[in-house]
């Protein structure tokens, strides 16, 4: 017959109340920590499971994952790359990031308001201006010339070739965006 399990209240005694201060784990549910180097009866004496003497016993000792037994390591066998500045590599904080917007997102734009990075952010079309705003052509459905309002005026915005084509078709003033990418 299986023995009856005791509840937490029974283990604490009937008079004790249940609170955070009186909580404790069930008996033998948490194993005891191994105390290393504390007598012959423990089995972990003298070296304490570390092995013999030398480099591997010391704190931080060992050869490391990249050690190849004394031959020239892989990282040093590779040729060095020289003559390329970080700015030209377009990495890290040198990278130019644009806030991107599709042409179709300008469908309901009021023509009396000039389209600039600040006005796009104020109207909630872009969240972060980053290094500028670039308008892309989008899908064929989005760049439908009939949905774009005529007479839009742009300032300080870059365009893709397909976006420039779609906006020129409805007679938009692209402003000083001659240097598009």
XYZ file of N, CA and C in Angstrom:
543
model
N 0.839 -1.182 0.000
C 0.000 0.000 0.000
C 0.886 1.247 0.000
N 0.538 2.229 -0.865
C 1.365 3.424 -0.983
C 1.228 4.274 0.269
N 2.372 4.861 0.655
C 2.305 5.692 1.851
C 1.659 7.036 1.527
N 1.024 7.593 2.519
C 0.273 8.829 2.333
C 1.244 10.013 2.330
N 1.081 10.915 1.354
C 1.941 12.086 1.281
C 1.452 13.141 2.271
N 2.393 13.838 2.855
C 2.016 14.894 3.786
C 1.942 16.209 3.038
N 0.997 17.038 3.430
C 0.858 18.354 2.819
C 1.805 19.321 3.503
N 1.915 20.512 2.954
C 2.804 21.518 3.507
C 2.359 21.926 4.904
N 1.049 22.061 5.111
C 0.529 22.444 6.423
C 0.822 21.373 7.470
N 0.691 20.109 7.070
C 0.957 19.031 8.015
C 2.439 18.981 8.365
N 3.296 19.249 7.392
C 4.732 19.227 7.646
C 5.143 20.357 8.578
N 4.461 21.502 8.484
C 4.796 22.642 9.323
C 4.200 22.509 10.719
N 3.179 21.726 10.846
C 2.484 21.621 12.127
C 1.179 22.381 12.039
N 0.223 21.955 12.805
C -1.103 22.563 12.712
C -1.130 23.985 13.238
N -0.288 24.315 14.199
C -0.359 25.635 14.808
C 0.282 26.722 13.954
N 1.203 26.382 13.033
C 1.924 27.391 12.248
C 1.057 27.892 11.103
N 1.167 29.172 10.823
C 0.413 29.734 9.703
C 1.289 29.736 8.458
N 0.647 29.733 7.306
C 1.368 29.691 6.039
C 1.695 31.111 5.598
N 2.977 31.438 5.493
C 3.405 32.754 5.022
C 4.740 32.583 4.309
N 5.219 33.651 3.689
C 6.499 33.582 2.983
C 7.655 33.289 3.937
N 7.520 33.737 5.178
C 8.593 33.530 6.142
C 8.676 32.080 6.598
N 7.555 31.338 6.530
C 7.561 29.959 7.017
C 7.696 28.930 5.907
N 7.782 29.356 4.651
C 7.914 28.405 3.549
C 9.299 27.769 3.545
N 9.361 26.478 3.320
C 10.637 25.798 3.137
C 10.417 24.606 2.217
N 11.455 24.170 1.515
C 11.269 23.071 0.557
C 10.968 21.756 1.267
N 10.399 20.820 0.518
C 10.116 19.498 1.052
C 11.429 18.794 1.410
N 11.379 17.892 2.369
C 12.612 17.195 2.755
C 13.204 16.411 1.584
N 14.494 16.519 1.389
C 15.273 15.821 0.356
C 14.907 16.242 -1.072
N 14.198 17.349 -1.248
C 13.866 17.788 -2.607
C 15.009 18.576 -3.233
N 15.884 19.138 -2.415
C 17.026 19.894 -2.926
C 18.308 19.194 -2.469
N 19.160 18.756 -3.425
C 20.376 18.033 -3.027
C 21.354 18.948 -2.296
N 22.131 18.344 -1.388
C 23.105 19.117 -0.632
C 24.285 19.478 -1.537
N 24.868 20.621 -1.286
C 26.027 21.077 -2.043
C 27.242 20.232 -1.671
N 28.039 19.843 -2.683
C 29.241 19.053 -2.432
C 30.315 19.954 -1.852
N 30.798 19.610 -0.663
C 31.859 20.388 -0.023
C 33.193 19.743 -0.395
N 33.964 20.450 -1.201
C 35.188 19.892 -1.774
C 36.348 20.104 -0.808
N 37.158 19.054 -0.664
C 38.367 19.158 0.156
C 38.078 19.213 1.639
N 37.073 18.485 2.121
C 36.709 18.532 3.541
C 36.717 17.132 4.154
N 37.805 16.415 4.014
C 37.938 15.129 4.686
C 37.894 13.956 3.738
N 38.540 12.854 4.167
C 38.674 11.674 3.320
C 37.355 10.977 3.068
N 36.423 11.074 3.961
C 35.144 10.394 3.787
C 34.310 10.967 2.652
N 34.593 12.189 2.259
C 33.778 12.824 1.211
C 34.131 12.327 -0.180
N 35.344 11.806 -0.367
C 35.778 11.382 -1.690
C 36.352 12.520 -2.515
N 36.195 13.730 -2.055
C 36.753 14.900 -2.744
C 37.795 15.512 -1.816
N 38.962 14.917 -1.777
C 39.996 15.365 -0.854
C 41.071 16.106 -1.643
N 42.193 16.409 -1.059
C 43.412 16.934 -1.657
C 43.206 17.833 -2.873
N 43.163 17.284 -4.079
C 43.081 18.133 -5.276
C 41.654 18.573 -5.578
N 40.665 18.002 -4.941
C 39.286 18.470 -5.077
C 38.715 18.319 -6.468
N 39.042 17.235 -7.155
C 38.451 16.999 -8.469
C 39.125 17.729 -9.602
N 40.220 18.444 -9.297
C 40.893 19.234 -10.326
C 41.987 18.466 -11.047
N 42.339 17.271 -10.604
C 43.415 16.527 -11.249
C 44.747 16.833 -10.603
N 45.818 16.728 -11.389
C 47.162 16.920 -10.849
C 47.551 18.375 -10.776
N 48.897 18.588 -10.889
C 49.406 19.947 -10.813
C 49.524 20.537 -12.221
N 49.827 21.801 -12.303
C 50.124 22.401 -13.604
C 49.097 23.416 -14.076
N 49.143 23.659 -15.391
C 48.358 24.739 -15.991
C 46.857 24.525 -15.836
N 46.405 23.289 -15.981
C 44.963 23.040 -15.988
C 44.332 23.210 -14.621
N 45.123 23.134 -13.542
C 44.577 23.285 -12.197
C 44.381 24.749 -11.849
N 45.183 25.614 -12.411
C 45.162 27.027 -12.023
C 43.870 27.711 -12.463
N 43.554 28.756 -11.756
C 42.363 29.529 -12.104
C 42.575 30.194 -13.463
N 41.660 29.978 -14.385
C 41.801 30.516 -15.730
C 42.773 29.747 -16.584
N 43.237 28.596 -16.101
C 44.226 27.819 -16.831
C 43.617 27.072 -17.997
N 44.449 26.386 -18.733
C 43.993 25.677 -19.917
C 44.452 26.396 -21.165
N 44.275 25.775 -22.307
C 44.836 26.327 -23.534
C 43.853 27.170 -24.329
N 42.581 27.050 -24.114
C 41.623 27.856 -24.851
C 41.136 27.171 -26.103
N 39.983 27.548 -26.601
C 39.373 26.850 -27.733
C 40.103 27.053 -29.059
N 40.895 28.131 -29.193
C 41.545 28.398 -30.479
C 42.952 27.809 -30.564
N 43.411 27.149 -29.515
C 44.764 26.590 -29.536
C 44.802 25.363 -30.432
N 45.803 25.313 -31.332
C 45.876 24.242 -32.325
C 47.122 23.381 -32.136
N 47.557 23.219 -30.890
C 48.669 22.321 -30.612
C 50.024 22.892 -30.963
N 50.155 24.162 -31.139
C 51.440 24.778 -31.427
C 51.607 25.211 -32.864
N 50.792 24.692 -33.794
C 50.896 25.177 -35.173
C 50.301 26.582 -35.245
N 50.666 27.311 -36.291
C 50.191 28.682 -36.428
C 48.665 28.696 -36.498
N 48.024 29.464 -35.628
C 46.563 29.444 -35.574
C 45.925 29.909 -36.876
N 44.709 29.471 -37.070
C 43.949 29.783 -38.284
C 43.834 31.290 -38.496
N 43.594 32.036 -37.437
C 43.403 33.477 -37.571
C 44.682 34.177 -38.007
N 45.840 33.592 -37.703
C 47.103 34.207 -38.110
C 47.589 33.698 -39.451
N 47.034 32.583 -39.932
C 47.414 32.078 -41.258
C 46.718 32.855 -42.374
N 45.604 33.509 -42.075
C 44.864 34.242 -43.107
C 45.613 35.501 -43.507
N 45.512 35.934 -44.758
C 46.180 37.173 -45.161
C 45.491 38.387 -44.548
N 46.283 39.414 -44.330
C 45.720 40.636 -43.772
C 45.124 41.477 -44.889
N 43.999 42.103 -44.591
C 43.376 43.005 -45.563
C 43.819 44.421 -45.231
N 44.297 45.137 -46.241
C 44.781 46.488 -45.984
C 44.229 47.453 -47.021
N 44.260 48.720 -46.693
C 43.955 49.766 -47.652
C 42.482 50.089 -47.835
N 41.597 49.612 -46.956
C 40.176 49.929 -47.085
C 39.747 50.632 -45.812
N 39.277 51.856 -45.929
C 38.857 52.588 -44.742
C 37.496 52.092 -44.280
N 37.202 52.304 -43.016
C 35.916 51.868 -42.470
C 34.763 52.645 -43.095
N 35.000 53.902 -43.440
C 33.925 54.712 -44.010
C 33.455 54.153 -45.345
N 34.397 53.606 -46.133
C 34.016 53.090 -47.442
C 33.372 51.715 -47.351
N 33.486 51.050 -46.189
C 32.928 49.707 -46.048
C 31.455 49.714 -45.676
N 30.898 50.855 -45.336
C 29.479 50.996 -45.029
C 29.081 50.053 -43.897
N 29.851 50.102 -42.795
C 29.532 49.257 -41.654
C 29.390 50.116 -40.410
N 28.746 49.564 -39.413
C 28.654 50.201 -38.110
C 28.008 51.561 -38.165
N 28.594 52.503 -37.435
C 27.984 53.829 -37.349
C 28.243 54.662 -38.604
N 29.002 54.135 -39.574
C 29.187 54.849 -40.838
C 28.065 54.556 -41.826
N 27.261 53.508 -41.556
C 26.209 53.098 -42.493
C 25.151 54.193 -42.612
N 24.700 54.436 -43.836
C 23.641 55.402 -44.080
C 22.317 54.657 -44.146
N 21.404 55.013 -43.255
C 20.094 54.371 -43.226
C 19.026 55.414 -43.500
N 18.121 55.070 -44.386
C 17.029 55.969 -44.722
C 15.725 55.450 -44.149
N 14.852 56.382 -43.795
C 13.475 56.014 -43.484
C 12.783 55.800 -44.827
N 12.168 54.637 -45.026
C 11.640 54.254 -46.333
C 10.128 54.432 -46.349
N 9.628 54.919 -47.486
C 8.201 55.170 -47.659
C 7.835 54.789 -49.085
N 6.691 54.147 -49.277
C 6.235 53.793 -50.616
C 5.397 54.918 -51.210
N 5.383 55.006 -52.520
C 4.619 56.055 -53.203
C 3.138 55.964 -52.846
N 2.633 54.756 -52.727
C 1.218 54.569 -52.426
C 0.802 55.131 -51.078
N 1.760 55.339 -50.163
C 1.439 55.895 -48.851
C 1.110 57.383 -48.922
N 1.382 58.021 -50.050
C 1.075 59.446 -50.218
C -0.279 59.666 -50.886
N -1.094 58.624 -50.992
C -2.353 58.713 -51.740
C -3.290 59.764 -51.160
N -3.408 59.861 -49.855
C -4.347 60.818 -49.269
C -3.693 62.097 -48.793
N -2.526 62.427 -49.310
C -1.773 63.591 -48.823
C -2.426 64.885 -49.288
N -2.470 65.869 -48.384
C -3.023 67.193 -48.698
C -1.991 67.953 -49.533
N -2.392 68.431 -50.719
C -1.437 69.084 -51.629
C -0.989 70.450 -51.130
N -1.702 71.046 -50.175
C -1.284 72.348 -49.652
C -0.096 72.208 -48.694
N 0.166 70.999 -48.212
C 1.283 70.760 -47.291
C 2.465 70.207 -48.082
N 3.631 70.856 -47.926
C 4.841 70.400 -48.607
C 5.310 69.077 -47.988
N 5.733 68.138 -48.834
C 6.204 66.838 -48.349
C 7.691 66.965 -48.019
N 8.010 66.952 -46.715
C 9.385 67.029 -46.238
C 9.556 65.967 -45.152
N 10.786 65.664 -44.764
C 10.964 64.673 -43.697
C 10.215 65.034 -42.410
N 10.211 66.321 -42.070
C 9.535 66.742 -40.847
C 8.016 66.592 -40.956
N 7.444 66.942 -42.123
C 5.992 66.820 -42.277
C 5.565 65.351 -42.339
N 6.411 64.486 -42.923
C 6.092 63.061 -42.948
C 6.085 62.473 -41.540
N 7.023 62.929 -40.701
C 7.050 62.447 -39.319
C 5.858 62.995 -38.540
N 5.504 64.257 -38.778
C 4.370 64.860 -38.073
C 3.055 64.173 -38.429
N 2.923 63.698 -39.667
C 1.693 63.024 -40.100
C 1.726 61.518 -39.826
N 2.812 61.020 -39.208
C 2.892 59.611 -38.836
C 3.221 58.671 -39.982
N 3.738 59.185 -41.092
C 4.083 58.314 -42.216
C 5.418 57.604 -41.986
N 6.354 58.253 -41.290
C 7.613 57.621 -40.902
C 7.786 57.798 -39.399
N 8.444 56.824 -38.774
C 8.604 56.873 -37.326
C 9.894 57.591 -36.938
N 10.991 57.242 -37.624
C 12.293 57.801 -37.286
C 12.930 58.323 -38.568
N 13.450 59.536 -38.535
C 13.990 60.146 -39.758
C 15.358 59.573 -40.140
N 16.117 59.031 -39.178
C 17.426 58.442 -39.438
C 18.316 59.412 -40.219
N 18.825 58.998 -41.407
C 19.708 59.859 -42.196
C 18.973 60.521 -43.351
N 17.675 60.504 -43.347
C 16.882 61.092 -44.422
C 15.734 60.174 -44.793
N 14.937 60.623 -45.757
C 13.769 59.857 -46.200
C 13.946 59.517 -47.667
N 13.612 58.288 -48.034
C 13.662 57.868 -49.422
C 12.316 57.271 -49.785
N 11.758 57.716 -50.902
C 10.475 57.211 -51.369
C 10.736 56.189 -52.460
N 10.149 55.000 -52.287
C 10.321 53.908 -53.234
C 9.069 53.744 -54.070
N 9.231 53.080 -55.209
C 8.109 52.905 -56.130
C 7.037 51.976 -55.605
N 7.404 50.977 -54.824
C 6.417 50.047 -54.300
C 5.909 49.108 -55.376
N 4.816 48.431 -55.087
C 4.239 47.491 -56.041
C 3.436 48.233 -57.096
N 3.057 47.539 -58.146
C 2.288 48.158 -59.229
C 0.952 48.664 -58.709
N 0.380 47.973 -57.738
C -0.899 48.392 -57.174
C -0.757 49.709 -56.412
N 0.356 49.841 -55.666
C 0.540 51.026 -54.841
C 0.907 52.265 -55.651
N 1.605 52.086 -56.770
C 2.033 53.269 -57.520
C 1.060 53.613 -58.643
N -0.182 53.266 -58.440
C -1.225 53.603 -59.403
C -1.309 55.129 -59.499
N -1.121 55.670 -60.684
C -1.061 57.123 -60.870
C -2.383 57.797 -60.534
N -3.477 57.100 -60.657
C -4.770 57.706 -60.373
C -4.989 57.999 -58.902
N -4.325 57.268 -58.003
C -4.555 57.468 -56.573
C -3.683 58.572 -55.984
N -2.622 58.978 -56.678
C -1.753 60.033 -56.163
C -2.340 61.400 -56.479
N -2.343 62.322 -55.501
C -2.849 63.663 -55.785
C -1.883 64.435 -56.689
N -2.432 65.269 -57.541
C -1.604 66.072 -58.453
C -1.090 67.304 -57.715
N 0.111 67.739 -58.074
C 0.661 68.978 -57.521
C 1.373 68.824 -56.192
N 1.876 67.652 -55.888
C 2.641 67.483 -54.649
C 3.985 68.187 -54.771
N 4.450 68.800 -53.667
C 5.749 69.479 -53.642
C 6.634 68.764 -52.629
N 7.863 68.414 -53.050
C 8.783 67.666 -52.203
C 10.004 68.513 -51.875
N 10.551 68.296 -50.663
C 11.765 68.983 -50.235
C 12.605 68.022 -49.387
N 13.906 67.934 -49.681
C 14.876 67.130 -48.924
C 14.510 65.648 -48.861
N 14.082 65.096 -49.980
C 13.693 63.691 -50.029
C 14.354 63.035 -51.234
N 14.810 61.799 -51.069
C 15.383 61.028 -52.168
C 14.319 60.112 -52.759
N 14.494 59.755 -54.034
C 13.513 58.921 -54.727
C 14.220 57.791 -55.454
N 13.554 56.653 -55.554
C 14.035 55.601 -56.440
C 13.588 55.953 -57.856
N 14.131 55.262 -58.853
C 13.804 55.576 -60.248
C 12.320 55.359 -60.526
N 11.746 54.280 -59.999
C 10.330 54.007 -60.255
C 9.428 55.003 -59.533
N 9.836 55.466 -58.348
C 9.043 56.464 -57.629
C 9.098 57.802 -58.354
N 10.289 58.169 -58.847
C 10.427 59.425 -59.592
C 9.544 59.404 -60.836
N 9.507 58.262 -61.502
C 8.691 58.113 -62.709
C 7.197 58.244 -62.393
N 6.753 57.604 -61.311
C 5.336 57.643 -60.943
C 4.909 59.039 -60.518
N 5.787 59.749 -59.793
C 5.439 61.097 -59.332
C 5.508 62.108 -60.469
N 6.428 61.911 -61.400
C 6.499 62.810 -62.552
C 5.260 62.656 -63.428
N 4.670 61.464 -63.444
C 3.473 61.222 -64.258
C 2.276 62.020 -63.755
N 2.218 62.300 -62.448
C 1.091 63.081 -61.912
C 1.451 64.550 -61.747
N 2.638 64.949 -62.186
C 3.020 66.362 -62.177
C 3.497 66.865 -60.833
N 4.201 66.049 -60.081
C 4.712 66.470 -58.777
C 5.994 67.270 -58.949
N 6.202 68.257 -58.063
C 7.416 69.062 -58.049
C 8.408 68.365 -57.124
N 9.453 67.735 -57.710
C 10.387 66.948 -56.921
C 11.435 67.792 -56.221
N 11.465 69.074 -56.440
C 12.333 69.987 -55.713
C 13.799 69.768 -56.001
N 14.619 69.788 -54.948
C 16.074 69.703 -55.093
C 16.571 68.266 -54.988
N 15.777 67.306 -55.390
C 16.152 65.889 -55.272
C 16.832 65.379 -56.531
N 17.752 66.160 -57.066
C 18.435 65.747 -58.293
C 19.378 64.580 -58.018
N 19.954 64.544 -56.815
C 20.922 63.490 -56.494
C 20.224 62.344 -55.781
N 19.429 61.610 -56.490
C 18.758 60.443 -55.900
C 19.646 59.228 -56.048
N 19.419 58.256 -55.192
C 20.210 57.016 -55.256
C 19.437 55.947 -55.967
